[in-house]
């Protein structure tokens, strides 16, 4: 694949709920972090070139055609090559992780479909994000690659060879033959891992995913995109901690050449309620419980020290730095590791957490004995600090502002704790909370609404719009039919939408077209679907949803953004927030389900 003209949608991914790999259309693993999502990459060609680490298995002769698919409702990826000599499939997967394991496996099975196809394997593992060449040692049918605390062991029933710091092999595959490759990460100062049977693991992995997917509850019309999105979310959720990464990648550009490159291999509080709705609406209570438990652990302690994002296990220090030896995706630097947004004061996260915990209580998820105490402490903190400036939902690194969406989410936090007392008989000073809720509501309506524009605006005293304002009716701040909400929706459609795709905010430059710069934000576009559905504009909502589905790649995956002019995906990939938005919109549109109320309507009703 030409390193200078790659597209994000050219990649598929596999994972095991501890880490993930990105694989291009040529069946080359271009991104692989072991043993966790946020570990150093040992294959970093995605952000550099093949010298920074990759593992390809492909025909050694000219390929006439190639195609790929996931095998049913699983995360097993199959790439089919057609050559003059025959056809062959490369089947990629990671066995589902078990709690307590200290080894990770990547398995690749080459399967002959017709004729006899000559194949080649070339693995160049480079630890430390493509910088460190390993020491290789050979033992029978295995080769080990070791560098410091990291060890990889590749096994295959063919003649593996070493060439410098690379592993190579040439072999043939005939129709009906299977050649398995097993790559195992391990810690070199412990025992060398034993071999695992790739063919048996393939059967077990496919069965596991099919059983898990079979539990999905969704209207038949939307089953395919929803199940694919749920599989993606499950794969991005750490099996032991319950934390879900925003994406398994770092520094895939939101705007080519602009430096808008961020590390998304962490867990965001802003995703809390949206994710819970997506899981609960689809019938996955165990996953919702694990996510709720992660939230409680992350926010425990001083409410004044709440962060927008954390590590997979709740780690707090995510210091950001740049890697100079990687040229970036298509040459787009910088490559960043860590994310300094953890230092920001984002007021909206209090509302997201409180709303998520309230939702868990409403859906009778097993209560936690200290959850209410945590919620009350958070409200005590908000009572003193809700009127302060802060960073907004989009984590701008500009000076703090009074962001309208942030103030609304502070209102949500207070509203939900009142509902906890009123509906569940929990102790609290409800009269004081009601007065606080009204003060915040009045403040937002006075300072966050621009009467000349007949619209709520991004921040107090500003003229700029923000797509997050589409959420005001969904969280129950005002009814969908309120004239101020209708004016806001109309303004956003007029100024932040291009061909149905919603941008996060305007540039503030009248001479600059909306589409110049970063792409449209996909989750915001799904929010517009939800808004149209709440308005009763069902046909428009369905048409927009279908358009959003059409920009998924051939494997059903979405990045963070889509550029409607360049017609390409942008940002880290696959993006959990985009797939959460897809799932929730599908449920909002599923009016034919018995006794159905979509997430947007349910969340809106909670605020009334």
XYZ file of C-alpha atoms in Angstrom:
608
model
C 0.000 0.000 0.000
C 1.304 3.446 -0.948
C 2.296 5.046 2.356
C 1.551 8.567 1.068
C -2.032 7.967 -0.113
C -3.492 5.709 2.550
C -7.085 6.099 3.688
C -8.305 5.356 7.173
C -11.170 3.322 5.769
C -8.620 0.966 4.164
C -8.132 -0.679 7.551
C -9.970 -3.357 9.438
C -9.344 -4.356 13.024
C -9.293 -7.358 15.299
C -9.121 -7.429 19.082
C -9.500 -9.484 22.231
C -10.803 -6.969 24.824
C -7.279 -6.142 25.966
C -5.711 -4.801 22.820
C -6.328 -4.553 19.074
C -4.566 -4.628 15.711
C -5.264 -2.691 12.504
C -4.897 -4.626 9.261
C -4.853 -3.114 5.768
C -6.370 -4.466 2.564
C -3.124 -6.326 1.771
C -3.445 -8.348 4.999
C -0.596 -6.442 6.626
C -0.795 -5.687 10.351
C 0.140 -2.010 10.491
C -0.722 -1.204 14.113
C -0.360 -3.470 17.126
C 0.120 -2.503 20.780
C 0.898 -5.246 23.284
C -0.205 -6.189 25.862
C -2.749 -3.328 26.299
C -4.421 -0.814 24.045
C -2.205 1.922 25.502
C 1.052 -0.074 25.463
C 3.908 0.783 23.136
C 3.283 -0.374 19.564
C 5.436 -3.164 18.151
C 3.905 -2.580 14.703
C 3.716 1.145 13.984
C 3.756 1.280 10.168
C 0.342 2.988 10.388
C 2.114 6.120 11.618
C 5.328 5.671 9.693
C 6.491 3.069 7.202
C 7.205 -0.661 7.161
C 10.549 -0.095 8.892
C 8.568 0.973 11.961
C 7.016 -2.456 12.313
C 4.538 -4.538 10.321
C 3.543 -8.140 9.644
C 2.276 -9.108 6.207
C 1.152 -12.471 4.862
C 0.187 -12.303 1.195
C 0.678 -13.953 -2.219
C 4.169 -13.591 -3.618
C 2.767 -13.237 -7.145
C 0.543 -10.569 -8.686
C -2.882 -10.275 -7.090
C -5.779 -9.988 -9.533
C -8.358 -9.037 -6.931
C -8.792 -8.869 -3.184
C -11.812 -8.693 -0.912
C -12.437 -8.926 2.805
C -15.197 -9.496 5.312
C -15.889 -10.342 8.908
C -17.050 -13.930 9.233
C -20.645 -13.396 10.272
C -21.344 -11.624 13.549
C -17.781 -12.072 14.819
C -14.516 -10.157 14.953
C -12.729 -12.708 12.773
C -11.425 -10.950 9.661
C -10.961 -12.797 6.371
C -9.035 -11.363 3.400
C -9.404 -13.243 0.118
C -6.761 -12.966 -2.615
C -7.297 -14.096 -6.224
C -4.188 -14.783 -8.323
C -3.415 -16.469 -11.622
C -2.527 -19.650 -9.720
C -5.618 -19.786 -7.516
C -7.215 -18.188 -4.476
C -6.222 -18.031 -0.837
C -7.669 -16.511 2.338
C -5.810 -14.982 5.271
C -7.931 -15.331 8.421
C -6.977 -12.947 11.245
C -8.229 -12.968 14.839
C -7.287 -12.724 18.489
C -8.635 -15.356 20.867
C -10.951 -13.755 23.407
C -8.929 -12.848 26.486
C -9.537 -14.399 29.889
C -9.136 -12.579 33.163
C -5.754 -13.235 34.691
C -3.970 -14.164 31.464
C -0.514 -12.613 31.070
C -0.085 -13.600 27.426
C -1.708 -12.182 24.289
C -2.075 -14.014 20.981
C -2.505 -12.837 17.404
C -3.435 -15.727 15.125
C -3.347 -15.804 11.334
C -4.447 -18.820 9.300
C -3.641 -19.076 5.595
C -6.290 -21.194 3.913
C -6.105 -22.417 0.317
C -9.363 -22.076 -1.572
C -8.364 -23.117 -5.106
C -5.230 -23.960 -7.077
C -1.781 -23.619 -5.547
C -0.714 -20.130 -4.461
C 2.872 -19.179 -3.539
C 2.892 -17.068 -0.359
C 5.313 -14.955 1.609
C 5.433 -13.882 5.234
C 7.421 -10.845 6.358
C 7.352 -9.741 9.987
C 9.380 -6.759 11.150
C 8.582 -6.175 14.818
C 9.876 -2.886 16.224
C 9.258 -2.220 19.887
C 8.891 1.234 21.423
C 6.619 2.599 18.679
C 8.785 1.446 15.810
C 12.163 2.428 17.213
C 13.727 -0.658 18.814
C 14.890 -3.672 16.826
C 14.503 -6.899 18.804
C 17.003 -9.650 19.403
C 15.867 -12.749 17.508
C 16.485 -16.367 18.487
C 15.287 -19.526 16.753
C 14.099 -22.778 18.314
C 12.664 -25.543 16.119
C 9.498 -24.102 14.496
C 9.497 -20.903 16.604
C 11.320 -17.597 16.535
C 11.427 -15.297 19.541
C 11.875 -11.520 19.391
C 12.910 -9.841 22.642
C 13.580 -6.237 23.648
C 13.683 -5.356 27.346
C 10.355 -6.215 29.030
C 8.673 -7.342 25.796
C 8.868 -10.709 24.119
C 7.151 -12.066 21.016
C 7.152 -15.690 19.949
C 6.062 -16.680 16.434
C 5.236 -20.290 15.642
C 4.249 -21.803 12.295
C 4.484 -25.283 10.708
C 6.707 -23.995 7.907
C 10.304 -22.896 7.600
C 10.555 -19.577 9.425
C 13.853 -17.778 8.897
C 15.557 -14.689 10.227
C 16.989 -11.943 8.082
C 18.648 -9.327 10.224
C 15.934 -8.301 12.689
C 13.083 -9.560 10.485
C 11.257 -12.877 10.258
C 10.539 -14.207 6.766
C 9.076 -17.300 5.148
C 8.114 -18.539 1.696
C 5.598 -21.359 1.236
C 2.798 -22.662 -0.958
C -0.836 -23.300 -0.097
C -3.056 -25.662 -2.027
C -6.830 -25.884 -2.003
C -8.006 -27.253 1.341
C -4.706 -26.692 3.144
C -4.365 -24.513 6.251
C -1.150 -22.950 7.498
C -1.500 -21.376 10.981
C 0.724 -18.640 12.410
C 0.598 -17.856 16.136
C 2.219 -14.737 17.588
C 2.328 -14.599 21.392
C 3.358 -11.654 23.551
C 4.961 -12.568 26.855
C 7.280 -11.160 29.493
C 10.773 -12.576 28.793
C 11.772 -12.836 32.451
C 8.939 -15.337 32.994
C 8.453 -18.769 31.472
C 8.351 -19.004 27.682
C 4.706 -19.471 26.635
C 3.406 -22.789 25.378
C 1.965 -23.236 21.902
C -1.756 -22.729 21.349
C -3.715 -24.487 18.627
C -4.791 -21.816 16.134
C -7.411 -23.970 14.393
C -9.110 -24.850 17.666
C -8.855 -21.238 18.817
C -10.525 -20.081 15.605
C -13.508 -22.317 16.240
C -13.747 -21.235 19.878
C -13.403 -17.529 19.011
C -16.064 -17.640 16.318
C -18.455 -19.497 18.655
C -17.844 -16.971 21.446
C -18.571 -13.962 19.253
C -21.630 -15.541 17.635
C -23.123 -16.381 21.023
C -22.402 -12.900 22.329
C -23.884 -11.223 19.236
C -26.985 -13.419 19.344
C -28.087 -11.630 22.529
C -28.469 -8.300 20.709
C -31.988 -6.858 20.892
C -32.684 -4.541 17.962
C -35.148 -4.202 15.103
C -34.270 -6.475 12.176
C -33.937 -3.471 9.868
C -30.916 -2.204 11.799
C -29.414 -5.448 13.063
C -26.337 -5.515 10.811
C -24.970 -2.032 11.623
C -25.920 -2.254 15.299
C -24.338 -5.671 15.853
C -21.150 -4.594 14.067
C -21.026 -1.477 16.242
C -21.664 -3.464 19.430
C -18.901 -5.922 18.525
C -16.608 -2.929 18.049
C -17.526 -1.502 21.451
C -17.082 -4.881 23.136
C -13.655 -5.300 21.553
C -12.638 -1.825 22.751
C -13.642 -2.608 26.359
C -10.928 -3.983 28.615
C -12.085 -7.355 29.940
C -10.718 -6.824 33.449
C -11.286 -3.126 34.157
C -14.486 -2.477 32.177
C -12.961 0.711 30.749
C -13.655 1.430 27.082
C -11.019 3.188 24.982
C -12.125 5.991 22.682
C -10.244 4.228 19.863
C -7.322 1.772 19.641
C -5.136 4.300 17.789
C -3.310 7.547 18.319
C -2.633 10.517 16.045
C -4.768 9.627 13.039
C -5.420 13.156 11.749
C -8.738 14.948 12.090
C -7.508 17.421 9.493
C -4.740 16.497 7.031
C -1.599 18.483 7.712
C -3.086 20.498 10.559
C -1.593 18.798 13.599
C -5.002 17.858 15.038
C -3.612 14.502 16.107
C -4.515 13.076 19.505
C -4.100 9.876 21.480
C -7.509 8.225 22.001
C -6.406 5.031 23.785
C -7.999 6.169 27.035
C -11.442 6.239 28.635
C -13.623 9.357 28.623
C -16.274 10.220 31.206
C -18.191 12.131 28.512
C -19.149 8.776 26.946
C -20.813 7.528 30.131
C -24.536 7.979 29.579
C -24.457 7.498 25.807
C -22.622 4.194 26.252
C -24.959 2.958 28.978
C -27.981 3.681 26.788
C -26.377 1.866 23.851
C -25.648 -1.214 25.969
C -28.910 -1.310 27.897
C -31.082 -0.667 24.846
C -29.361 -3.578 23.104
C -29.763 -6.022 25.980
C -26.220 -6.069 27.387
C -26.699 -5.557 31.135
C -23.446 -7.235 32.185
C -21.450 -4.827 30.031
C -23.470 -1.889 31.369
C -22.755 -3.033 34.925
C -19.012 -3.291 34.235
C -19.021 0.209 32.737
C -20.943 1.607 35.729
C -18.417 0.008 38.080
C -15.536 1.555 36.140
C -17.223 4.952 36.497
C -17.580 4.587 40.242
C -13.926 3.643 40.697
C -12.744 6.488 38.470
C -14.727 9.229 40.210
C -14.153 7.987 43.771
C -12.322 10.398 46.024
C -12.257 14.179 45.875
C -14.970 15.383 43.427
C -12.862 18.439 42.771
C -10.237 16.205 41.187
C -12.549 14.729 38.552
C -10.816 14.345 35.169
C -12.336 14.237 31.680
C -10.416 11.065 30.865
C -8.486 8.286 32.551
C -6.368 5.284 31.734
C -7.999 1.897 31.218
C -7.804 1.024 34.901
C -8.489 4.572 36.076
C -4.904 5.855 35.865
C -4.806 9.622 36.228
C -1.454 10.735 34.831
C -1.616 10.645 31.030
C 1.220 13.033 30.263
C 1.475 13.959 26.617
C 4.636 13.898 24.522
C 5.564 13.685 20.859
C 7.437 10.908 19.050
C 9.822 12.449 16.559
C 10.913 9.335 14.663
C 7.434 8.597 13.265
C 6.402 10.734 10.283
C 2.680 10.352 10.972
C -0.196 9.007 8.910
C 0.412 10.201 5.337
C 3.145 12.431 6.743
C 0.800 14.257 9.129
C 2.719 15.069 12.284
C 2.926 15.159 15.234
C 2.534 11.666 16.649
C 1.365 12.130 20.225
C 1.465 9.665 23.093
C -0.630 10.540 26.138
C -3.325 13.192 26.274
C -2.971 16.412 28.242
C -6.733 16.950 28.172
C -6.707 14.980 31.437
C -5.600 18.232 33.097
C -8.651 20.195 31.922
C -11.554 21.299 34.070
C -14.612 20.148 32.151
C -17.829 20.943 33.980
C -19.961 18.785 31.681
C -18.417 15.522 32.923
C -20.261 15.906 36.242
C -23.554 15.842 34.404
C -22.536 12.870 32.286
C -21.475 10.845 35.312
C -24.556 11.758 37.360
C -26.864 11.003 34.453
C -25.152 7.668 33.867
C -25.403 6.635 37.515
C -29.062 7.684 37.591
C -29.765 5.668 34.452
C -28.148 2.615 36.021
C -30.407 3.015 39.057
C -33.514 3.439 36.870
C -32.671 0.209 35.033
C -32.182 -1.671 38.324
C -28.525 -2.414 37.771
C -27.244 -3.871 41.026
C -26.714 -0.864 43.301
C -23.418 0.070 44.846
C -23.522 0.880 48.557
C -21.419 4.023 48.166
C -22.861 5.343 44.904
C -25.302 7.783 46.497
C -22.626 9.160 48.805
C -20.396 9.827 45.779
C -23.264 11.566 43.981
C -24.034 13.823 46.929
C -20.390 14.856 47.246
C -20.317 15.716 43.562
C -23.373 17.949 43.970
C -21.774 19.681 46.947
C -18.785 20.453 44.732
C -20.941 21.636 41.821
C -22.900 23.954 44.100
C -19.688 25.870 44.722
C -18.151 25.706 41.237
C -20.852 25.450 38.553
C -20.591 29.158 37.737
C -16.874 28.983 36.910
C -15.348 28.924 33.438
C -13.902 25.725 32.059
C -12.988 23.719 29.002
C -15.824 22.421 26.880
C -16.919 19.074 25.513
C -14.488 19.330 22.570
C -11.434 19.854 24.800
C -10.274 23.040 23.133
C -6.924 24.213 24.421
C -8.007 27.829 24.276
C -8.674 29.897 27.431
C -11.606 28.688 29.590
C -15.128 29.926 28.832
C -18.663 29.641 30.116
C -19.686 26.920 27.680
C -23.455 26.599 27.377
C -23.409 22.821 27.056
C -21.241 22.548 30.174
C -23.687 24.641 32.212
C -26.589 22.550 30.943
C -24.817 19.378 32.041
C -24.306 20.920 35.492
C -28.089 21.373 35.519
C -28.441 17.706 34.507
C -26.265 16.641 37.436
C -28.460 18.471 39.937
C -31.674 17.361 38.243
C -30.695 13.689 38.385
C -29.769 13.762 42.041
C -33.168 15.318 42.750
C -34.783 12.484 40.787
C -32.772 10.016 42.876
C -34.282 11.440 46.052
C -37.801 11.826 44.651
C -38.099 8.472 42.879
C -35.989 6.198 45.047
C -36.419 7.673 48.524
C -32.745 8.521 48.954
C -31.733 11.067 51.585
C -30.802 14.596 50.583
C -31.612 18.296 50.880
C -34.052 18.294 47.968
C -35.314 21.816 48.614
C -31.773 23.220 48.369
C -31.079 21.165 45.255
C -34.241 22.391 43.567
C -33.227 25.975 44.175
C -29.761 25.264 42.718
C -31.276 23.582 39.669
C -33.455 26.617 39.012
C -30.510 29.029 39.392
C -28.507 27.137 36.785
C -31.483 26.916 34.425
C -32.148 30.632 34.669
C -28.484 31.429 34.149
C -28.292 29.353 30.966
C -31.494 30.806 29.540
C -30.292 34.341 30.310
C -26.669 34.131 29.155
C -26.531 31.127 26.838
C -29.406 32.183 24.584
C -28.812 34.814 21.915
C -32.108 36.583 21.293
C -30.908 38.235 18.086
C -30.037 34.838 16.650
C -33.016 33.126 18.311
C -30.641 30.363 19.277
C -28.572 29.056 22.108
C -24.895 29.635 21.408
C -21.616 27.893 22.152
C -20.627 30.056 25.120
C -21.978 32.978 27.073
C -21.937 36.219 25.089
C -20.833 34.520 21.862
C -22.438 34.317 18.433
C -20.942 30.953 17.446
C -23.029 27.804 17.359
C -22.099 24.371 18.657
C -23.485 20.953 17.725
C -23.595 19.967 21.401
C -26.628 22.277 21.688
C -28.608 19.568 19.880
C -28.479 17.678 23.180
C -30.454 20.272 25.167
C -33.846 18.670 24.499
C -32.411 15.155 24.764
C -31.248 15.717 28.342
C -34.593 17.306 29.222
C -33.339 20.858 29.736
C -36.183 22.212 27.589
C -38.911 20.439 25.594
C -38.194 19.757 21.935
C -41.117 22.007 20.952
C -39.823 25.023 22.903
C -39.343 27.951 20.450
C -35.791 28.479 21.701
C -34.916 24.848 20.942
C -36.586 25.013 17.540
C -34.604 28.166 16.751
C -31.372 26.475 17.814
C -32.024 23.420 15.651
C -32.858 25.628 12.666
C -29.672 27.662 13.145
C -27.478 24.559 13.433
C -28.997 23.061 10.297
C -28.375 26.308 8.432
C -24.809 26.915 9.609
C -23.184 23.691 10.837
C -24.524 21.165 8.335
C -23.150 20.297 4.906
C -24.991 17.671 2.879
C -26.505 16.305 6.083
C -23.191 15.990 7.931
C -22.846 18.038 11.117
C -19.708 19.954 12.079
C -18.900 20.537 15.737
C -18.758 24.327 15.573
C -18.140 27.180 13.185
C -14.649 28.544 12.509
C -15.554 32.133 13.398
C -14.223 33.229 10.007
C -16.852 34.402 7.521
C -14.403 33.995 4.610
C -13.701 30.357 5.431
C -16.121 27.687 4.274
C -17.437 25.251 6.851
C -15.794 22.293 5.107
C -12.321 23.840 5.064
C -10.388 22.081 7.785
C -11.486 19.130 9.877
C -14.285 16.812 8.853
C -17.855 16.627 10.044
C -18.194 14.960 13.432
C -20.055 11.686 13.014
C -21.551 11.465 16.492
C -22.947 14.989 16.039
C -24.567 13.845 12.803
C -26.211 10.990 14.708
C -27.412 13.547 17.273
C -29.169 15.339 14.432
C -30.861 12.049 13.489
C -32.092 11.776 17.083
C -33.281 15.394 17.087
C -35.245 14.963 13.861
C -36.847 11.833 15.281
C -37.857 13.675 18.475
C -39.417 16.365 16.293
C -41.507 13.737 14.539
C -39.684 14.237 11.236
C -39.287 10.485 10.821
C -38.561 10.316 7.098
C -35.796 12.937 7.359
C -34.293 11.108 10.314
C -34.263 7.763 8.509
C -32.815 9.269 5.331
C -29.995 10.920 7.263
C -29.305 7.719 9.199
C -29.061 5.763 5.942
C -26.638 8.359 4.574
C -24.460 7.998 7.673
C -24.471 4.225 7.306
C -23.278 4.624 3.720
C -19.993 6.245 4.804
C -18.920 3.251 6.899
C -16.083 1.333 5.317
C -16.684 -2.041 3.699
C -16.358 -3.706 7.111
C -18.945 -1.461 8.759
C -16.422 0.637 10.722
C -16.409 4.364 11.444
C -13.694 6.818 12.404
C -14.356 9.986 14.368
C -15.089 12.254 11.387
C -16.099 12.218 7.738
C -15.171 14.816 5.140
C -18.142 15.242 2.774
C -16.032 16.978 0.102
C -12.977 14.697 0.099
C -15.301 11.753 0.845
C -12.993 10.117 3.346
C -12.965 9.280 7.033
C -10.769 11.249 9.417
C -9.568 10.813 12.990
C -8.836 7.830 15.197
C -10.289 4.521 14.109
C -12.493 2.725 14.845
C -14.068 5.373 17.045
C -16.220 4.177 19.958
C -18.229 7.425 20.214
C -19.281 7.210 16.543
C -20.481 3.636 16.987
C -22.294 4.529 20.222
C -24.105 7.255 18.289
C -25.047 4.781 15.555
C -26.479 2.298 18.058
C -28.537 4.898 19.897
C -29.905 6.411 16.679
C -30.935 2.955 15.447
C -32.869 2.380 18.667
C -34.431 5.826 18.418
C -35.667 4.952 14.931
C -36.959 1.497 15.884
C -40.558 2.488 16.446
C -41.800 -0.940 15.368
C -40.312 -2.637 18.431
C -42.989 -3.547 21.055
C -43.172 -1.206 24.075
C -40.237 0.672 22.642
C -38.945 4.024 23.796
C -35.675 5.165 22.217
C -32.711 6.413 24.284
C -33.292 10.047 23.257
C -36.940 10.001 24.342
C -36.168 8.128 27.547
C -33.365 10.519 28.476
C -35.528 13.527 27.635
C -38.343 12.200 29.811
C -35.943 11.760 32.744
C -35.336 15.500 32.710
C -39.003 16.447 32.975
